[in-house]
Coordinates of C-alpha atoms and ligand atoms in Angstrom, one line a residue:
M184 CA -15.0 -24.4 -1.5
T185 CA -12.1 -22.2 -0.5
D186 CA -12.9 -19.2 1.7
F187 CA -11.9 -15.9 0.2
T188 CA -13.4 -13.8 2.9
P189 CA -11.1 -10.9 3.8
R190 CA -9.7 -10.9 7.3
P191 CA -7.7 -8.3 9.2
D192 CA -4.5 -10.3 9.0
D193 CA -4.7 -10.0 5.2
H194 CA -3.7 -6.4 5.9
F195 CA -6.1 -4.7 3.4
T196 CA -6.4 -0.9 3.7
F197 CA -8.4 1.8 2.0
G198 CA -7.9 5.6 1.8
L199 CA -10.6 7.8 3.3
W200 CA -10.5 9.4 -0.1
T201 CA -11.3 6.0 -1.8
F202 CA -14.5 4.9 -0.1
G203 CA -15.3 8.5 0.5
N204 CA -14.9 9.4 -3.2
P205 CA -18.1 11.4 -4.2
G206 CA -17.6 10.5 -7.9
R207 CA -16.9 14.0 -9.2
D208 CA -15.2 14.2 -12.6
P209 CA -14.1 17.0 -15.0
F210 CA -17.5 16.8 -16.7
G211 CA -19.9 16.2 -13.8
E212 CA -20.7 17.0 -10.2
A213 CA -20.6 14.6 -7.3
V214 CA -23.0 11.7 -7.4
R215 CA -22.5 10.7 -3.8
P216 CA -22.5 12.9 -0.7
A217 CA -19.1 14.4 0.3
P218 CA -17.6 12.6 3.4
T219 CA -18.4 14.0 6.8
L220 CA -17.1 12.9 10.2
D221 CA -20.4 11.0 10.6
S222 CA -20.1 9.1 7.4
I223 CA -16.4 8.4 8.0
E224 CA -17.3 7.0 11.4
R225 CA -20.0 4.8 9.8
W226 CA -17.6 3.6 7.1
L227 CA -15.0 2.5 9.6
G228 CA -17.6 0.2 11.0
V229 CA -18.6 -1.1 7.5
L230 CA -14.9 -1.7 6.5
A231 CA -14.1 -3.4 9.8
E232 CA -17.1 -5.7 9.4
A233 CA -16.0 -6.4 5.8
G234 CA -12.6 -7.6 7.1
A235 CA -10.3 -4.6 6.3
Y236 CA -7.3 -3.9 8.5
G237 CA -7.1 -0.2 8.3
V238 CA -7.6 3.2 6.6
N239 CA -5.1 5.7 5.3
L240 CA -5.6 9.4 4.9
H241 CA -4.5 12.8 3.6
D242 CA -4.3 15.5 6.3
N243 CA -7.4 17.2 4.7
D244 CA -9.4 14.0 4.3
L245 CA -9.9 14.4 8.0
V246 CA -9.0 18.0 9.1
P247 CA -10.3 20.7 6.7
F248 CA -7.7 22.9 5.1
G249 CA -7.0 25.9 7.4
A250 CA -8.8 24.5 10.5
A251 CA -7.9 26.1 13.8
S252 CA -5.9 23.9 16.2
A253 CA -8.8 23.4 18.6
E254 CA -11.1 22.2 15.8
R255 CA -8.3 19.9 14.6
D256 CA -7.8 18.4 18.0
R257 CA -11.6 17.8 18.4
I258 CA -11.8 16.1 15.0
V259 CA -8.8 13.9 15.6
A260 CA -10.0 12.9 19.1
R261 CA -13.3 11.8 17.6
F262 CA -11.7 10.0 14.8
R263 CA -9.4 8.1 17.2
R264 CA -12.4 7.0 19.3
A265 CA -14.0 5.7 16.0
L266 CA -10.8 3.9 15.2
E267 CA -10.8 2.2 18.6
T268 CA -14.5 1.2 18.3
S269 CA -13.9 -0.3 14.9
G270 CA -10.5 -1.8 15.6
L271 CA -9.1 -0.4 12.4
R272 CA -5.5 1.0 12.2
V273 CA -4.0 3.9 10.3
P274 CA -0.8 2.4 8.8
M275 CA -0.2 5.2 6.3
A276 CA -0.7 9.0 6.1
T277 CA 0.0 11.6 3.4
T278 CA -0.4 15.3 2.6
N279 CA -2.8 16.9 0.2
L280 CA -0.4 19.1 -1.8
F281 CA -2.6 19.4 -4.8
S282 CA -6.1 20.7 -4.1
H283 CA -5.6 24.3 -2.9
P284 CA -4.8 26.8 -5.7
V285 CA -1.6 27.7 -3.9
F286 CA -0.2 24.4 -5.3
K287 CA -1.4 25.0 -8.9
D288 CA 2.3 25.0 -10.1
G289 CA 3.5 22.4 -7.7
A290 CA 4.5 22.3 -4.0
F291 CA 8.1 21.1 -3.5
T292 CA 9.0 22.0 -7.1
S293 CA 7.5 25.4 -7.2
A294 CA 9.9 28.3 -8.1
D295 CA 8.2 30.4 -5.5
A296 CA 9.9 29.9 -2.1
R297 CA 6.7 30.9 -0.3
V298 CA 4.8 28.0 -1.8
R299 CA 7.6 25.5 -0.9
A300 CA 7.7 26.9 2.7
F301 CA 4.0 26.5 3.0
A302 CA 4.1 23.0 1.6
L303 CA 6.9 22.0 4.0
D304 CA 5.0 23.3 7.0
K305 CA 1.9 21.5 5.9
C306 CA 3.8 18.3 5.6
M307 CA 5.3 18.7 9.1
R308 CA 1.8 19.1 10.5
G309 CA 0.6 16.2 8.4
I310 CA 3.5 14.0 9.7
E311 CA 2.6 14.9 13.3
L312 CA -1.0 13.9 12.5
G313 CA 0.1 10.6 10.9
V314 CA 2.4 9.8 13.9
E315 CA -0.4 10.6 16.3
L316 CA -2.6 8.1 14.5
G317 CA 0.1 5.4 14.5
A318 CA 1.2 5.6 10.9
E319 CA 4.5 3.9 10.0
V320 CA 4.6 5.0 6.4
Y321 CA 4.2 8.5 5.0
V322 CA 3.5 8.8 1.3
F323 CA 4.5 11.6 -1.1
W324 CA 2.5 11.8 -4.3
G325 CA 3.7 14.8 -6.2
G326 CA 0.6 15.2 -8.3
R327 CA 1.3 18.8 -9.3
E328 CA 5.1 18.6 -9.4
G329 CA 5.4 18.9 -13.1
A330 CA 4.8 21.2 -16.0
E331 CA 2.9 22.1 -19.1
V332 CA 5.2 25.0 -20.1
N333 CA 8.8 23.9 -20.1
A334 CA 10.0 27.4 -20.7
A335 CA 8.9 28.2 -17.1
K336 CA 11.1 25.8 -15.3
D337 CA 14.4 24.0 -15.8
P338 CA 13.5 20.4 -14.7
R339 CA 16.8 20.1 -13.0
D340 CA 15.7 22.9 -10.6
G341 CA 12.4 21.2 -10.0
I342 CA 14.2 17.9 -9.1
A343 CA 16.7 19.7 -6.9
R344 CA 14.0 21.5 -5.0
Y345 CA 12.1 18.2 -4.6
R346 CA 15.3 16.7 -3.1
Q347 CA 15.8 19.6 -0.7
C348 CA 12.2 19.2 0.6
I349 CA 12.4 15.4 1.1
D350 CA 15.8 15.9 2.8
Y351 CA 14.3 18.6 5.0
L352 CA 11.4 16.3 6.1
C353 CA 13.7 13.4 6.7
A354 CA 15.7 15.6 9.1
F355 CA 12.5 16.8 10.8
C356 CA 11.5 13.1 11.5
R357 CA 15.0 12.3 12.8
D358 CA 14.9 15.4 15.0
R359 CA 11.5 14.4 16.5
G360 CA 12.6 10.8 16.9
Y361 CA 9.7 9.6 14.6
D362 CA 10.0 6.0 13.4
L363 CA 8.5 6.8 10.0
R364 CA 9.5 5.7 6.5
F365 CA 8.7 7.8 3.4
A366 CA 7.3 6.3 0.2
L367 CA 7.5 8.3 -3.0
E368 CA 4.7 7.7 -5.5
A369 CA 5.3 8.3 -9.2
K370 CA 2.8 9.1 -11.9
P371 CA 3.6 10.1 -15.5
N372 CA 0.9 12.8 -15.9
E373 CA -2.5 14.0 -14.7
P374 CA -3.3 16.5 -13.3
R375 CA -0.1 18.0 -14.8
G376 CA 0.7 17.7 -18.5
D377 CA 3.8 15.9 -17.4
I378 CA 5.0 15.1 -13.9
F379 CA 8.7 15.0 -12.8
L380 CA 10.1 11.6 -11.8
P381 CA 7.3 9.9 -13.8
T382 CA 7.9 6.2 -13.0
T383 CA 8.8 4.0 -10.0
G384 CA 12.2 3.4 -11.7
A385 CA 12.9 7.1 -11.9
M386 CA 12.0 7.4 -8.2
L387 CA 14.3 4.6 -7.2
A388 CA 17.2 6.4 -8.9
F389 CA 16.3 9.7 -7.3
I390 CA 16.2 8.1 -3.8
E391 CA 19.9 7.3 -4.1
T392 CA 20.6 11.0 -4.4
L393 CA 19.0 11.9 -1.1
A394 CA 20.8 12.7 2.1
D395 CA 19.2 9.7 3.9
P396 CA 18.3 7.1 1.2
A397 CA 17.6 4.4 3.8
M398 CA 14.6 6.2 5.1
V399 CA 12.9 6.6 1.7
G400 CA 11.3 4.0 -0.6
V401 CA 8.5 3.9 -3.1
N402 CA 4.8 3.5 -3.4
P403 CA 4.1 2.1 -6.9
E404 CA 0.6 2.3 -8.2
V405 CA -0.8 -0.2 -10.7
A406 CA -2.6 2.5 -12.8
H407 CA 0.3 4.9 -12.9
E408 CA 2.8 2.4 -14.3
Q409 CA 0.2 1.3 -16.8
M410 CA -0.4 4.9 -17.8
A411 CA 3.3 5.1 -18.7
G412 CA 2.9 1.9 -20.8
L413 CA 4.9 -0.2 -18.3
D414 CA 4.4 -3.6 -16.6
T415 CA 3.5 -2.8 -13.0
S416 CA 4.9 -6.1 -11.7
H417 CA 8.3 -5.3 -13.2
A418 CA 8.4 -2.0 -11.5
V419 CA 7.4 -3.6 -8.2
A420 CA 10.0 -6.3 -8.7
Q421 CA 12.7 -3.7 -9.0
A422 CA 11.5 -2.0 -5.8
L423 CA 11.5 -5.3 -4.0
D424 CA 15.0 -6.1 -5.3
A425 CA 16.2 -2.7 -4.0
G426 CA 14.5 -3.3 -0.6
K427 CA 12.5 -0.2 -1.3
L428 CA 8.9 -1.4 -1.6
F429 CA 7.5 0.5 1.4
H430 CA 3.9 0.7 0.3
I431 CA 1.7 -0.2 -2.7
D432 CA -1.4 1.3 -4.4
L433 CA -3.5 -1.5 -5.9
N434 CA -6.2 -0.7 -8.5
G435 CA -7.3 -1.4 -12.0
Q436 CA -6.7 0.5 -15.3
K437 CA -7.5 0.1 -19.0
P438 CA -4.5 0.9 -21.2
G439 CA -4.2 4.4 -22.8
R440 CA -6.6 6.1 -20.5
F441 CA -6.7 8.8 -17.7
D442 CA -6.1 7.5 -14.2
Q443 CA -9.2 5.4 -13.8
D444 CA -8.6 4.0 -10.2
L445 CA -10.9 1.0 -10.9
R446 CA -11.6 -1.8 -8.5
F447 CA -8.5 -4.0 -8.1
G448 CA -8.4 -6.8 -10.7
S449 CA -11.4 -5.5 -12.7
E450 CA -9.1 -4.9 -15.7
D451 CA -6.0 -6.9 -16.8
I452 CA -6.7 -9.9 -14.6
K453 CA -3.4 -11.5 -15.7
G454 CA -1.4 -8.4 -14.8
A455 CA -3.2 -8.4 -11.4
F456 CA -2.4 -12.1 -10.9
F457 CA 1.3 -11.7 -11.6
L458 CA 1.4 -8.7 -9.2
V459 CA -0.2 -10.6 -6.4
K460 CA 2.0 -13.7 -7.1
L461 CA 5.0 -11.4 -6.9
L462 CA 4.0 -9.9 -3.5
E463 CA 3.1 -13.3 -2.1
D464 CA 6.2 -15.1 -3.5
A465 CA 8.3 -12.3 -2.0
R466 CA 6.4 -12.7 1.4
W467 CA 6.2 -9.0 1.3
Q468 CA 5.1 -7.7 4.8
G469 CA 3.5 -4.4 3.7
M470 CA -0.1 -3.3 3.6
R471 CA -2.3 -4.2 0.6
H472 CA -3.7 -0.8 0.1
F473 CA -6.4 -0.1 -2.5
D474 CA -6.1 3.3 -4.1
A475 CA -9.3 3.0 -6.2
H476 CA -12.9 4.1 -6.1
A477 CA -16.3 2.8 -7.0
Y478 CA -17.9 3.5 -10.4
R479 CA -19.8 6.8 -10.6
T480 CA -23.0 4.8 -11.0
E481 CA -22.8 3.5 -7.4
D482 CA -24.6 4.4 -4.2
E483 CA -23.3 3.6 -0.7
R484 CA -24.1 -0.1 -1.1
G485 CA -22.2 -0.2 -4.4
V486 CA -19.2 1.4 -2.6
R487 CA -19.3 -1.5 -0.1
D488 CA -19.5 -4.0 -3.0
F489 CA -16.5 -2.2 -4.6
A490 CA -14.4 -2.5 -1.3
V491 CA -15.3 -6.1 -0.8
G492 CA -14.6 -6.8 -4.5
C493 CA -11.0 -5.4 -4.2
M494 CA -10.3 -7.6 -1.2
R495 CA -11.9 -10.8 -2.5
T496 CA -10.1 -10.5 -5.8
Y497 CA -6.8 -10.2 -4.0
N498 CA -7.5 -13.3 -1.9
I499 CA -8.7 -15.3 -5.0
L500 CA -5.5 -14.3 -6.9
R501 CA -3.4 -15.3 -3.9
H502 CA -5.1 -18.7 -3.9
K503 CA -4.4 -18.9 -7.7
A504 CA -0.7 -18.2 -7.0
R505 CA -0.6 -21.1 -4.7
R506 CA -2.3 -23.3 -7.3
F507 CA 0.4 -22.1 -9.8
A508 CA 3.1 -23.3 -7.4
E509 CA 1.4 -26.7 -7.0
D510 CA 0.6 -27.3 -10.6
A511 CA 2.8 -30.1 -11.8
E512 CA 2.5 -29.3 -15.5
I513 CA 3.4 -25.7 -15.0
Q514 CA 6.3 -26.5 -12.7
Q515 CA 7.6 -29.1 -15.2
L516 CA 7.6 -26.5 -18.0
L517 CA 9.4 -24.0 -15.7
A518 CA 12.0 -26.6 -14.7
E519 CA 12.7 -27.3 -18.4
L520 CA 13.5 -23.6 -19.0
A521 CA 16.5 -23.8 -16.6
P522 CA 18.4 -27.0 -17.3
A523 CA 20.8 -27.7 -14.5
E524 CA 24.3 -26.5 -15.3
P525 CA 26.2 -26.4 -12.0
A526 CA 29.7 -26.0 -13.5
L527 CA 28.6 -23.0 -15.6
E528 CA 26.6 -21.5 -12.7
E529 CA 29.7 -21.8 -10.5
A530 CA 32.0 -20.2 -13.2
M531 CA 29.6 -17.2 -13.5
Q532 CA 29.4 -16.6 -9.7
A533 CA 32.2 -14.1 -9.8
Y534 CA 34.8 -13.0 -12.3
S535 CA 38.4 -14.3 -11.9
S536 CA 40.8 -15.1 -14.6
A537 CA 40.5 -18.8 -13.7
S538 CA 36.6 -18.7 -13.7
A539 CA 36.7 -16.8 -17.1
E540 CA 38.9 -19.5 -18.5
R541 CA 36.5 -22.3 -17.3
L542 CA 33.5 -20.4 -18.6
G543 CA 35.2 -19.8 -22.0
A544 CA 36.1 -23.5 -22.4
V545 CA 32.5 -24.5 -21.9
A546 CA 31.1 -21.6 -23.9
C547 CA 33.0 -22.3 -27.1
A548 CA 31.9 -26.0 -27.0
L549 CA 28.2 -25.1 -26.7
D550 CA 25.9 -25.9 -29.6
V551 CA 24.3 -22.4 -29.8
D552 CA 22.4 -23.3 -32.9
A553 CA 20.6 -26.1 -31.1
I554 CA 20.0 -23.9 -28.1
G555 CA 18.6 -21.2 -30.4
A556 CA 16.4 -23.7 -32.2
R557 CA 14.8 -25.0 -29.0
G558 CA 11.1 -24.1 -28.5
L559 CA 10.5 -22.8 -25.0
G560 CA 6.8 -23.8 -24.6
Y561 CA 5.6 -20.4 -23.7
E562 CA 2.3 -20.8 -25.6
R563 CA 1.5 -23.8 -23.5
L564 CA 2.7 -22.2 -20.3
D565 CA 0.7 -19.1 -20.8
Q566 CA -2.4 -21.0 -21.8
L567 CA -2.1 -23.1 -18.6
V568 CA -2.0 -19.8 -16.6
M569 CA -5.1 -18.5 -18.5
E570 CA -7.0 -21.7 -17.8
L571 CA -6.0 -21.5 -14.2
L572 CA -7.3 -18.0 -14.0
M573 CA -10.5 -18.8 -16.0
G574 CA -11.3 -21.5 -13.4
V575 CA -11.2 -24.6 -15.6
R576 CA -7.9 -25.9 -14.2
Ligands
GCO797 C1 -3.8 9.9 -7.7 C2 -2.9 9.3 -6.7 C3 -3.4 9.6 -5.3 C4 -2.3 9.3 -4.2 C5 -2.7 9.8 -2.9 C6 -2.0 9.3 -1.7 O1 -3.5 9.6 -8.9 O2 -4.7 10.7 -7.4 O3 -2.8 8.0 -6.9 O4 -4.5 8.9 -5.0 O5 -2.1 7.9 -4.2 O6 -2.7 11.2 -3.0 O7 -0.7 9.7 -1.8
MN798 MN1 -2.1 6.4 -5.6
MN799 MN1 -3.7 7.3 -8.9

């Protein structure tokens, strides 16, 4: 029996806001106690014992909004001691730019300069906190950077203001000598009617317009791409291709719903498999972060079951990805899809008038009707994958 037990070198991380999620929703109150320093401390022990590598946080997951600096320092010192005891790390930090009413019409994209200034200052303090805790990645999720009323805001202004703020914060990090990379997280809607830069693809294009694009990448989330009706693994592949996958938010989501943040792999197991396969095939070095939370039905024990479930599912799917690579029948089908054509491959390497002539000579002799009539065997291939995933292969 293969061992799927999570271990620190699997690099699994959870947000304080994920295991600490009290289960409040728009229709009902919290079903679990709100996190306290005591419960956070206890949870660091639980997660370390379960095999996690680290925890991530928003500034206000740890330090209450508006806390005086002495209180902030006391809380951070205690949290650092708890980190040391548990052996957990903080690889990522981020800013809460969505809870306080001041951010009700966005933070970086607000038309009100006072709101943007407050947001920038809050981010600079958040970045200091992240760096103090050892974070290497700083995430920006613009949850309220959007609109319901298009009459109120030209979206070009919103995007330009967002750019100005990210450029400002990049310059802040350079000035301080911080070795931090930014990861922008897209979401199509919720809590706003529509959110600017709604997909990972949109973020990747936006990054190229920044003053220092090298410092900025993306943080795709499974649920968010699915909410936009997209295939998450394709968005992640584009980020990998661009060298911009700086972080990832793993979770589960049913199609056509609000952002459910379900346990990783609990929905769309085939989608989860191809995402894990992609990350593993790419030998991606980043953290496997779970931005999800336990069902509202769960108590503390259920939250632990949720966390262990996310990690075990990842490890099981990683094992399945290895089985996929070793499966002779699957590999045979894949090989048949790409018949060896070295002369054509060579001719297509780069355009020159000579290569175009060689390509043209072969192209006009091809039997395109026969190629078009060829069955590709995808029914069999996909069924083999399904049987692998269902555990009968
Ligand atoms: C959401 C987002 C957030 C962010 C978090 C860290 O839909 O609520 O996914 O959970 O990931 O704010 O940036
Ligand atoms: Mn997220
Ligand atoms: Mn989300």
